[in-house]
Amino acid sequence: MDLQTAKQNLHKSITNLQSRRNELTMADIEAEVINNACLDILKNKDLSNANKYAQAYAQAGMALIPQYSEKEAMNAQIGIPQNVNWEGMWDFLRDYFQKNHGIEIDNVETTPNTFYSSRHERFENNNLVSKSEVDRTININFLNDNQEIIVGIAPSLSPKKALRISKNERQEKFKGTDPDYLFTINYDDFDEIDNFILEMPNRGLKIVYFE
């Protein structure tokens, strides 16, 4: 991976994103640097050279965006090798590029569903400990004929992959590939999401998200 190629790829991606959003924040630029580098590494199956890609894309960010400083570049050089080794990264990138760029990075069909929560209840060891009226956006992508999901809760939970372990007419349960997580989707009479439950059994934690 050389700097010139990284600059070309990043410039094309940022230009596409800007055409879709008009204005970009520094967080947008940081995500573009990291996600394009990770996509390049995974497409080329070149994990052993992740640090070289990280350096090239970080330098490309500084060259293309004056406000993208050495601080952001350093964060990218640390974050890219970490992110690219996460088992769910390809699934995350599929969702990222489809939603933000309208680009399909592979032929896997996904069915997105977004649940907007305005309040949630927190339980510890089955005891209700708090109620919060705050907005959360729960993004769920169904894959493999709904046998798998990628779920993220903005802004509190980064995307997690999970496999379905049970299903009935009103409920689906999914166990995370990270075994610390368990997700439950409850449906109403119209097959719309009624509530969403995040559990971390090892901590005795359960959070129920309501519309």
PDB file of C-alpha atoms in Angstrom:
ATOM      1  CA  MET A   1       0.000   0.000   0.000  1.00  0.00           C
ATOM      2  CA  ASP A   2       1.455   3.366  -1.053  1.00  0.00           C
ATOM      3  CA  LEU A   3       0.434   6.890  -0.140  1.00  0.00           C
ATOM      4  CA  GLN A   4      -0.744   7.807  -3.642  1.00  0.00           C
ATOM      5  CA  THR A   5      -3.198   4.902  -3.817  1.00  0.00           C
ATOM      6  CA  ALA A   6      -4.485   5.668  -0.340  1.00  0.00           C
ATOM      7  CA  LYS A   7      -5.020   9.322  -1.321  1.00  0.00           C
ATOM      8  CA  GLN A   8      -6.926   8.338  -4.462  1.00  0.00           C
ATOM      9  CA  ASN A   9      -9.175   5.893  -2.610  1.00  0.00           C
ATOM     10  CA  LEU A  10      -9.826   8.262   0.284  1.00  0.00           C
ATOM     11  CA  HIS A  11     -10.460  11.274  -1.972  1.00  0.00           C
ATOM     12  CA  LYS A  12     -13.013   9.311  -3.995  1.00  0.00           C
ATOM     13  CA  SER A  13     -14.788   8.113  -0.853  1.00  0.00           C
ATOM     14  CA  ILE A  14     -14.856  11.504   0.876  1.00  0.00           C
ATOM     15  CA  THR A  15     -16.127  13.172  -2.314  1.00  0.00           C
ATOM     16  CA  ASN A  16     -18.935  10.616  -2.525  1.00  0.00           C
ATOM     17  CA  LEU A  17     -19.886  11.138   1.121  1.00  0.00           C
ATOM     18  CA  GLN A  18     -19.834  14.910   0.768  1.00  0.00           C
ATOM     19  CA  SER A  19     -22.140  14.738  -2.244  1.00  0.00           C
ATOM     20  CA  ARG A  20     -24.618  12.835  -0.105  1.00  0.00           C
ATOM     21  CA  ARG A  21     -24.327  14.935   3.080  1.00  0.00           C
ATOM     22  CA  ASN A  22     -23.174  18.389   1.915  1.00  0.00           C
ATOM     23  CA  GLU A  23     -21.235  19.067   5.123  1.00  0.00           C
ATOM     24  CA  LEU A  24     -18.818  16.695   6.842  1.00  0.00           C
ATOM     25  CA  THR A  25     -17.635  16.733  10.434  1.00  0.00           C
ATOM     26  CA  MET A  26     -14.210  15.689  11.664  1.00  0.00           C
ATOM     27  CA  ALA A  27     -15.842  12.532  13.031  1.00  0.00           C
ATOM     28  CA  ASP A  28     -16.986  11.756   9.480  1.00  0.00           C
ATOM     29  CA  ILE A  29     -13.439  12.192   8.159  1.00  0.00           C
ATOM     30  CA  GLU A  30     -11.962  10.033  10.911  1.00  0.00           C
ATOM     31  CA  ALA A  31     -14.471   7.284  10.125  1.00  0.00           C
ATOM     32  CA  GLU A  32     -13.667   7.528   6.420  1.00  0.00           C
ATOM     33  CA  VAL A  33      -9.936   7.114   7.020  1.00  0.00           C
ATOM     34  CA  ILE A  34     -10.331   4.125   9.309  1.00  0.00           C
ATOM     35  CA  ASN A  35     -13.090   2.367   7.376  1.00  0.00           C
ATOM     36  CA  ASN A  36     -11.492   2.770   3.950  1.00  0.00           C
ATOM     37  CA  ALA A  37      -8.198   1.457   5.269  1.00  0.00           C
ATOM     38  CA  CYS A  38      -9.915  -1.541   6.865  1.00  0.00           C
ATOM     39  CA  LEU A  39     -11.882  -2.240   3.689  1.00  0.00           C
ATOM     40  CA  ASP A  40      -8.688  -2.151   1.634  1.00  0.00           C
ATOM     41  CA  ILE A  41      -6.888  -4.513   4.019  1.00  0.00           C
ATOM     42  CA  LEU A  42      -9.738  -7.027   4.124  1.00  0.00           C
ATOM     43  CA  LYS A  43     -10.363  -6.923   0.373  1.00  0.00           C
ATOM     44  CA  ASN A  44      -6.682  -7.606  -0.270  1.00  0.00           C
ATOM     45  CA  LYS A  45      -6.508 -10.185   2.554  1.00  0.00           C
ATOM     46  CA  ASP A  46      -3.401  -8.403   3.763  1.00  0.00           C
ATOM     47  CA  LEU A  47      -3.739  -8.375   7.552  1.00  0.00           C
ATOM     48  CA  SER A  48      -0.004  -8.831   7.996  1.00  0.00           C
ATOM     49  CA  ASN A  49       0.570  -5.361   6.524  1.00  0.00           C
ATOM     50  CA  ALA A  50      -2.196  -3.580   8.441  1.00  0.00           C
ATOM     51  CA  ASN A  51       0.273  -1.090   9.938  1.00  0.00           C
ATOM     52  CA  LYS A  52       1.457  -0.025   6.464  1.00  0.00           C
ATOM     53  CA  TYR A  53      -2.127   0.619   5.358  1.00  0.00           C
ATOM     54  CA  ALA A  54      -2.785   2.512   8.577  1.00  0.00           C
ATOM     55  CA  GLN A  55       0.201   4.765   8.024  1.00  0.00           C
ATOM     56  CA  ALA A  56      -0.650   5.384   4.357  1.00  0.00           C
ATOM     57  CA  TYR A  57      -4.291   6.264   5.035  1.00  0.00           C
ATOM     58  CA  ALA A  58      -3.432   8.441   8.037  1.00  0.00           C
ATOM     59  CA  GLN A  59      -0.964  10.391   5.900  1.00  0.00           C
ATOM     60  CA  ALA A  60      -3.555  10.611   3.112  1.00  0.00           C
ATOM     61  CA  GLY A  61      -6.023  12.115   5.579  1.00  0.00           C
ATOM     62  CA  MET A  62      -3.536  14.807   6.569  1.00  0.00           C
ATOM     63  CA  ALA A  63      -2.705  15.523   2.922  1.00  0.00           C
ATOM     64  CA  LEU A  64      -6.330  15.850   1.821  1.00  0.00           C
ATOM     65  CA  ILE A  65      -7.914  17.552   4.840  1.00  0.00           C
ATOM     66  CA  PRO A  66      -5.947  20.412   6.455  1.00  0.00           C
ATOM     67  CA  GLN A  67      -7.935  20.099   9.705  1.00  0.00           C
ATOM     68  CA  TYR A  68      -7.029  16.412   9.968  1.00  0.00           C
ATOM     69  CA  SER A  69      -4.062  16.743  12.297  1.00  0.00           C
ATOM     70  CA  GLU A  70      -1.361  14.471  13.635  1.00  0.00           C
ATOM     71  CA  LYS A  71      -3.642  13.704  16.580  1.00  0.00           C
ATOM     72  CA  GLU A  72      -6.335  12.216  14.337  1.00  0.00           C
ATOM     73  CA  ALA A  73      -3.669  10.480  12.241  1.00  0.00           C
ATOM     74  CA  MET A  74      -2.181   8.859  15.335  1.00  0.00           C
ATOM     75  CA  ASN A  75      -5.621   7.660  16.444  1.00  0.00           C
ATOM     76  CA  ALA A  76      -6.137   6.126  13.011  1.00  0.00           C
ATOM     77  CA  GLN A  77      -2.790   4.336  13.082  1.00  0.00           C
ATOM     78  CA  ILE A  78      -3.771   2.779  16.401  1.00  0.00           C
ATOM     79  CA  GLY A  79      -7.412   2.123  15.531  1.00  0.00           C
ATOM     80  CA  ILE A  80      -7.030   0.587  12.073  1.00  0.00           C
ATOM     81  CA  PRO A  81      -4.992  -2.505  13.107  1.00  0.00           C
ATOM     82  CA  GLN A  82      -7.319  -3.021  16.092  1.00  0.00           C
ATOM     83  CA  ASN A  83     -10.540  -2.689  14.100  1.00  0.00           C
ATOM     84  CA  VAL A  84      -9.439  -4.813  11.168  1.00  0.00           C
ATOM     85  CA  ASN A  85      -8.803  -7.762  13.495  1.00  0.00           C
ATOM     86  CA  TRP A  86     -12.329  -7.592  14.936  1.00  0.00           C
ATOM     87  CA  GLU A  87     -14.312 -10.569  13.614  1.00  0.00           C
ATOM     88  CA  GLY A  88     -17.362  -8.428  12.902  1.00  0.00           C
ATOM     89  CA  MET A  89     -15.515  -5.753  10.937  1.00  0.00           C
ATOM     90  CA  TRP A  90     -16.526  -6.922   7.474  1.00  0.00           C
ATOM     91  CA  ASP A  91     -20.179  -6.976   8.512  1.00  0.00           C
ATOM     92  CA  PHE A  92     -19.784  -3.506  10.011  1.00  0.00           C
ATOM     93  CA  LEU A  93     -18.167  -2.218   6.805  1.00  0.00           C
ATOM     94  CA  ARG A  94     -20.948  -3.728   4.699  1.00  0.00           C
ATOM     95  CA  ASP A  95     -23.463  -1.713   6.706  1.00  0.00           C
ATOM     96  CA  TYR A  96     -21.309   1.438   6.787  1.00  0.00           C
ATOM     97  CA  PHE A  97     -20.686   1.665   3.047  1.00  0.00           C
ATOM     98  CA  GLN A  98     -24.245   0.742   2.151  1.00  0.00           C
ATOM     99  CA  LYS A  99     -25.784   3.344   4.462  1.00  0.00           C
ATOM    100  CA  ASN A 100     -23.286   6.160   3.926  1.00  0.00           C
ATOM    101  CA  HIS A 101     -22.212   5.637   0.314  1.00  0.00           C
ATOM    102  CA  GLY A 102     -24.873   3.472  -1.302  1.00  0.00           C
ATOM    103  CA  ILE A 103     -22.130   0.961  -2.100  1.00  0.00           C
ATOM    104  CA  GLU A 104     -22.416  -2.818  -1.797  1.00  0.00           C
ATOM    105  CA  ILE A 105     -19.038  -4.286  -0.859  1.00  0.00           C
ATOM    106  CA  ASP A 106     -20.198  -7.879  -1.386  1.00  0.00           C
ATOM    107  CA  ASN A 107     -23.211  -9.875  -2.552  1.00  0.00           C
ATOM    108  CA  VAL A 108     -24.645 -10.627   0.889  1.00  0.00           C
ATOM    109  CA  GLU A 109     -28.233  -9.419   1.157  1.00  0.00           C
ATOM    110  CA  THR A 110     -29.198  -7.673   4.379  1.00  0.00           C
ATOM    111  CA  THR A 111     -32.513  -6.421   5.714  1.00  0.00           C
ATOM    112  CA  PRO A 112     -32.098  -3.288   7.807  1.00  0.00           C
ATOM    113  CA  ASN A 113     -34.466  -2.337  10.609  1.00  0.00           C
ATOM    114  CA  THR A 114     -34.190   0.725  12.822  1.00  0.00           C
ATOM    115  CA  PHE A 115     -35.910   0.955  16.197  1.00  0.00           C
ATOM    116  CA  TYR A 116     -36.074   4.421  17.756  1.00  0.00           C
ATOM    117  CA  SER A 117     -36.216   4.208  21.532  1.00  0.00           C
ATOM    118  CA  SER A 118     -37.238   7.167  23.688  1.00  0.00           C
ATOM    119  CA  ARG A 119     -36.860   5.496  27.079  1.00  0.00           C
ATOM    120  CA  HIS A 120     -35.255   2.480  28.684  1.00  0.00           C
ATOM    121  CA  GLU A 121     -35.192   0.584  31.967  1.00  0.00           C
ATOM    122  CA  ARG A 122     -32.050  -0.857  33.522  1.00  0.00           C
ATOM    123  CA  PHE A 123     -32.087  -4.026  35.612  1.00  0.00           C
ATOM    124  CA  GLU A 124     -29.246  -5.442  37.687  1.00  0.00           C
ATOM    125  CA  ASN A 125     -29.672  -9.019  38.929  1.00  0.00           C
ATOM    126  CA  ASN A 126     -33.360  -8.767  37.916  1.00  0.00           C
ATOM    127  CA  ASN A 127     -33.904  -5.670  40.062  1.00  0.00           C
ATOM    128  CA  LEU A 128     -35.036  -2.448  38.403  1.00  0.00           C
ATOM    129  CA  VAL A 129     -32.376   0.147  39.252  1.00  0.00           C
ATOM    130  CA  SER A 130     -33.172   3.061  36.928  1.00  0.00           C
ATOM    131  CA  LYS A 131     -35.500   4.479  34.291  1.00  0.00           C
ATOM    132  CA  SER A 132     -34.203   6.907  31.688  1.00  0.00           C
ATOM    133  CA  GLU A 133     -36.029   9.030  29.137  1.00  0.00           C
ATOM    134  CA  VAL A 134     -33.276   9.437  26.563  1.00  0.00           C
ATOM    135  CA  ASP A 135     -33.211   8.771  22.833  1.00  0.00           C
ATOM    136  CA  ARG A 136     -31.378   5.752  21.490  1.00  0.00           C
ATOM    137  CA  THR A 137     -31.269   4.510  17.905  1.00  0.00           C
ATOM    138  CA  ILE A 138     -31.062   0.728  17.578  1.00  0.00           C
ATOM    139  CA  ASN A 139     -29.847  -0.324  14.141  1.00  0.00           C
ATOM    140  CA  ILE A 140     -30.427  -3.974  13.304  1.00  0.00           C
ATOM    141  CA  ASN A 141     -29.288  -5.630  10.088  1.00  0.00           C
ATOM    142  CA  PHE A 142     -30.664  -9.119   9.446  1.00  0.00           C
ATOM    143  CA  LEU A 143     -28.475 -11.507   7.443  1.00  0.00           C
ATOM    144  CA  ASN A 144     -28.571 -15.104   6.230  1.00  0.00           C
ATOM    145  CA  ASP A 145     -32.367 -15.392   6.109  1.00  0.00           C
ATOM    146  CA  ASN A 146     -32.649 -13.686   9.517  1.00  0.00           C
ATOM    147  CA  GLN A 147     -30.410 -16.259  11.182  1.00  0.00           C
ATOM    148  CA  GLU A 148     -27.881 -13.557  12.079  1.00  0.00           C
ATOM    149  CA  ILE A 149     -27.977  -9.898  13.025  1.00  0.00           C
ATOM    150  CA  ILE A 150     -25.571  -7.026  13.305  1.00  0.00           C
ATOM    151  CA  VAL A 151     -26.890  -4.717  16.009  1.00  0.00           C
ATOM    152  CA  GLY A 152     -25.637  -1.341  17.175  1.00  0.00           C
ATOM    153  CA  ILE A 153     -27.120   1.104  19.662  1.00  0.00           C
ATOM    154  CA  ALA A 154     -26.246   4.733  19.019  1.00  0.00           C
ATOM    155  CA  PRO A 155     -24.501   6.212  20.831  1.00  0.00           C
ATOM    156  CA  SER A 156     -23.911   3.573  23.519  1.00  0.00           C
ATOM    157  CA  LEU A 157     -23.026   0.244  21.854  1.00  0.00           C
ATOM    158  CA  SER A 158     -20.744  -0.418  18.891  1.00  0.00           C
ATOM    159  CA  PRO A 159     -22.011  -2.964  16.330  1.00  0.00           C
ATOM    160  CA  LYS A 160     -22.158  -6.556  17.533  1.00  0.00           C
ATOM    161  CA  LYS A 161     -22.799  -9.730  15.561  1.00  0.00           C
ATOM    162  CA  ALA A 162     -25.187 -12.331  16.957  1.00  0.00           C
ATOM    163  CA  LEU A 163     -26.721 -15.659  15.916  1.00  0.00           C
ATOM    164  CA  ARG A 164     -30.357 -16.569  16.419  1.00  0.00           C
ATOM    165  CA  ILE A 165     -30.901 -19.145  19.160  1.00  0.00           C
ATOM    166  CA  SER A 166     -34.711 -19.150  19.372  1.00  0.00           C
ATOM    167  CA  LYS A 167     -37.773 -17.788  17.613  1.00  0.00           C
ATOM    168  CA  ASN A 168     -41.519 -17.775  18.097  1.00  0.00           C
ATOM    169  CA  GLU A 169     -44.387 -15.685  16.777  1.00  0.00           C
ATOM    170  CA  ARG A 170     -43.619 -12.674  18.956  1.00  0.00           C
ATOM    171  CA  GLN A 171     -39.962 -12.983  19.901  1.00  0.00           C
ATOM    172  CA  GLU A 172     -36.484 -13.674  18.566  1.00  0.00           C
ATOM    173  CA  LYS A 173     -33.398 -14.251  20.708  1.00  0.00           C
ATOM    174  CA  PHE A 174     -29.820 -13.842  19.485  1.00  0.00           C
ATOM    175  CA  LYS A 175     -26.552 -14.747  21.208  1.00  0.00           C
ATOM    176  CA  GLY A 176     -23.572 -12.568  20.407  1.00  0.00           C
ATOM    177  CA  THR A 177     -20.448 -13.992  18.813  1.00  0.00           C
ATOM    178  CA  ASP A 178     -18.992 -12.072  21.741  1.00  0.00           C
ATOM    179  CA  PRO A 179     -20.580 -14.378  24.352  1.00  0.00           C
ATOM    180  CA  ASP A 180     -21.013 -11.527  26.829  1.00  0.00           C
ATOM    181  CA  TYR A 181     -24.055 -10.306  24.874  1.00  0.00           C
ATOM    182  CA  LEU A 182     -27.606 -11.555  24.468  1.00  0.00           C
ATOM    183  CA  PHE A 183     -30.258  -9.709  22.441  1.00  0.00           C
ATOM    184  CA  THR A 184     -34.032 -10.150  22.418  1.00  0.00           C
ATOM    185  CA  ILE A 185     -36.433  -8.592  19.911  1.00  0.00           C
ATOM    186  CA  ASN A 186     -40.105  -8.547  20.903  1.00  0.00           C
ATOM    187  CA  TYR A 187     -42.747  -7.854  18.254  1.00  0.00           C
ATOM    188  CA  ASP A 188     -46.259  -6.424  18.426  1.00  0.00           C
ATOM    189  CA  ASP A 189     -49.410  -7.653  16.669  1.00  0.00           C
ATOM    190  CA  PHE A 190     -48.324  -5.927  13.451  1.00  0.00           C
ATOM    191  CA  ASP A 191     -44.874  -7.579  13.407  1.00  0.00           C
ATOM    192  CA  GLU A 192     -43.232  -4.278  14.295  1.00  0.00           C
ATOM    193  CA  ILE A 193     -40.599  -4.108  17.038  1.00  0.00           C
ATOM    194  CA  ASP A 194     -42.337  -3.522  20.364  1.00  0.00           C
ATOM    195  CA  ASN A 195     -39.186  -3.439  22.508  1.00  0.00           C
ATOM    196  CA  PHE A 196     -35.559  -4.475  22.375  1.00  0.00           C
ATOM    197  CA  ILE A 197     -33.577  -6.078  25.187  1.00  0.00           C
ATOM    198  CA  LEU A 198     -29.822  -6.028  25.679  1.00  0.00           C
ATOM    199  CA  GLU A 199     -28.452  -8.439  28.269  1.00  0.00           C
ATOM    200  CA  MET A 200     -24.996  -9.102  29.646  1.00  0.00           C
ATOM    201  CA  PRO A 201     -25.643 -12.231  31.760  1.00  0.00           C
ATOM    202  CA  ASN A 202     -22.105 -12.361  33.160  1.00  0.00           C
ATOM    203  CA  ARG A 203     -22.758  -8.974  34.795  1.00  0.00           C
ATOM    204  CA  GLY A 204     -26.402  -9.600  35.697  1.00  0.00           C
ATOM    205  CA  LEU A 205     -27.300  -6.615  33.482  1.00  0.00           C
ATOM    206  CA  LYS A 206     -30.433  -6.152  31.395  1.00  0.00           C
ATOM    207  CA  ILE A 207     -31.583  -3.013  29.575  1.00  0.00           C
ATOM    208  CA  VAL A 208     -35.051  -2.874  28.003  1.00  0.00           C
ATOM    209  CA  TYR A 209     -35.540  -0.261  25.280  1.00  0.00           C
ATOM    210  CA  PHE A 210     -39.042   1.034  24.573  1.00  0.00           C
ATOM    211  CA  GLU A 211     -40.397   3.179  21.757  1.00  0.00           C
TER     212      GLU A 211
END
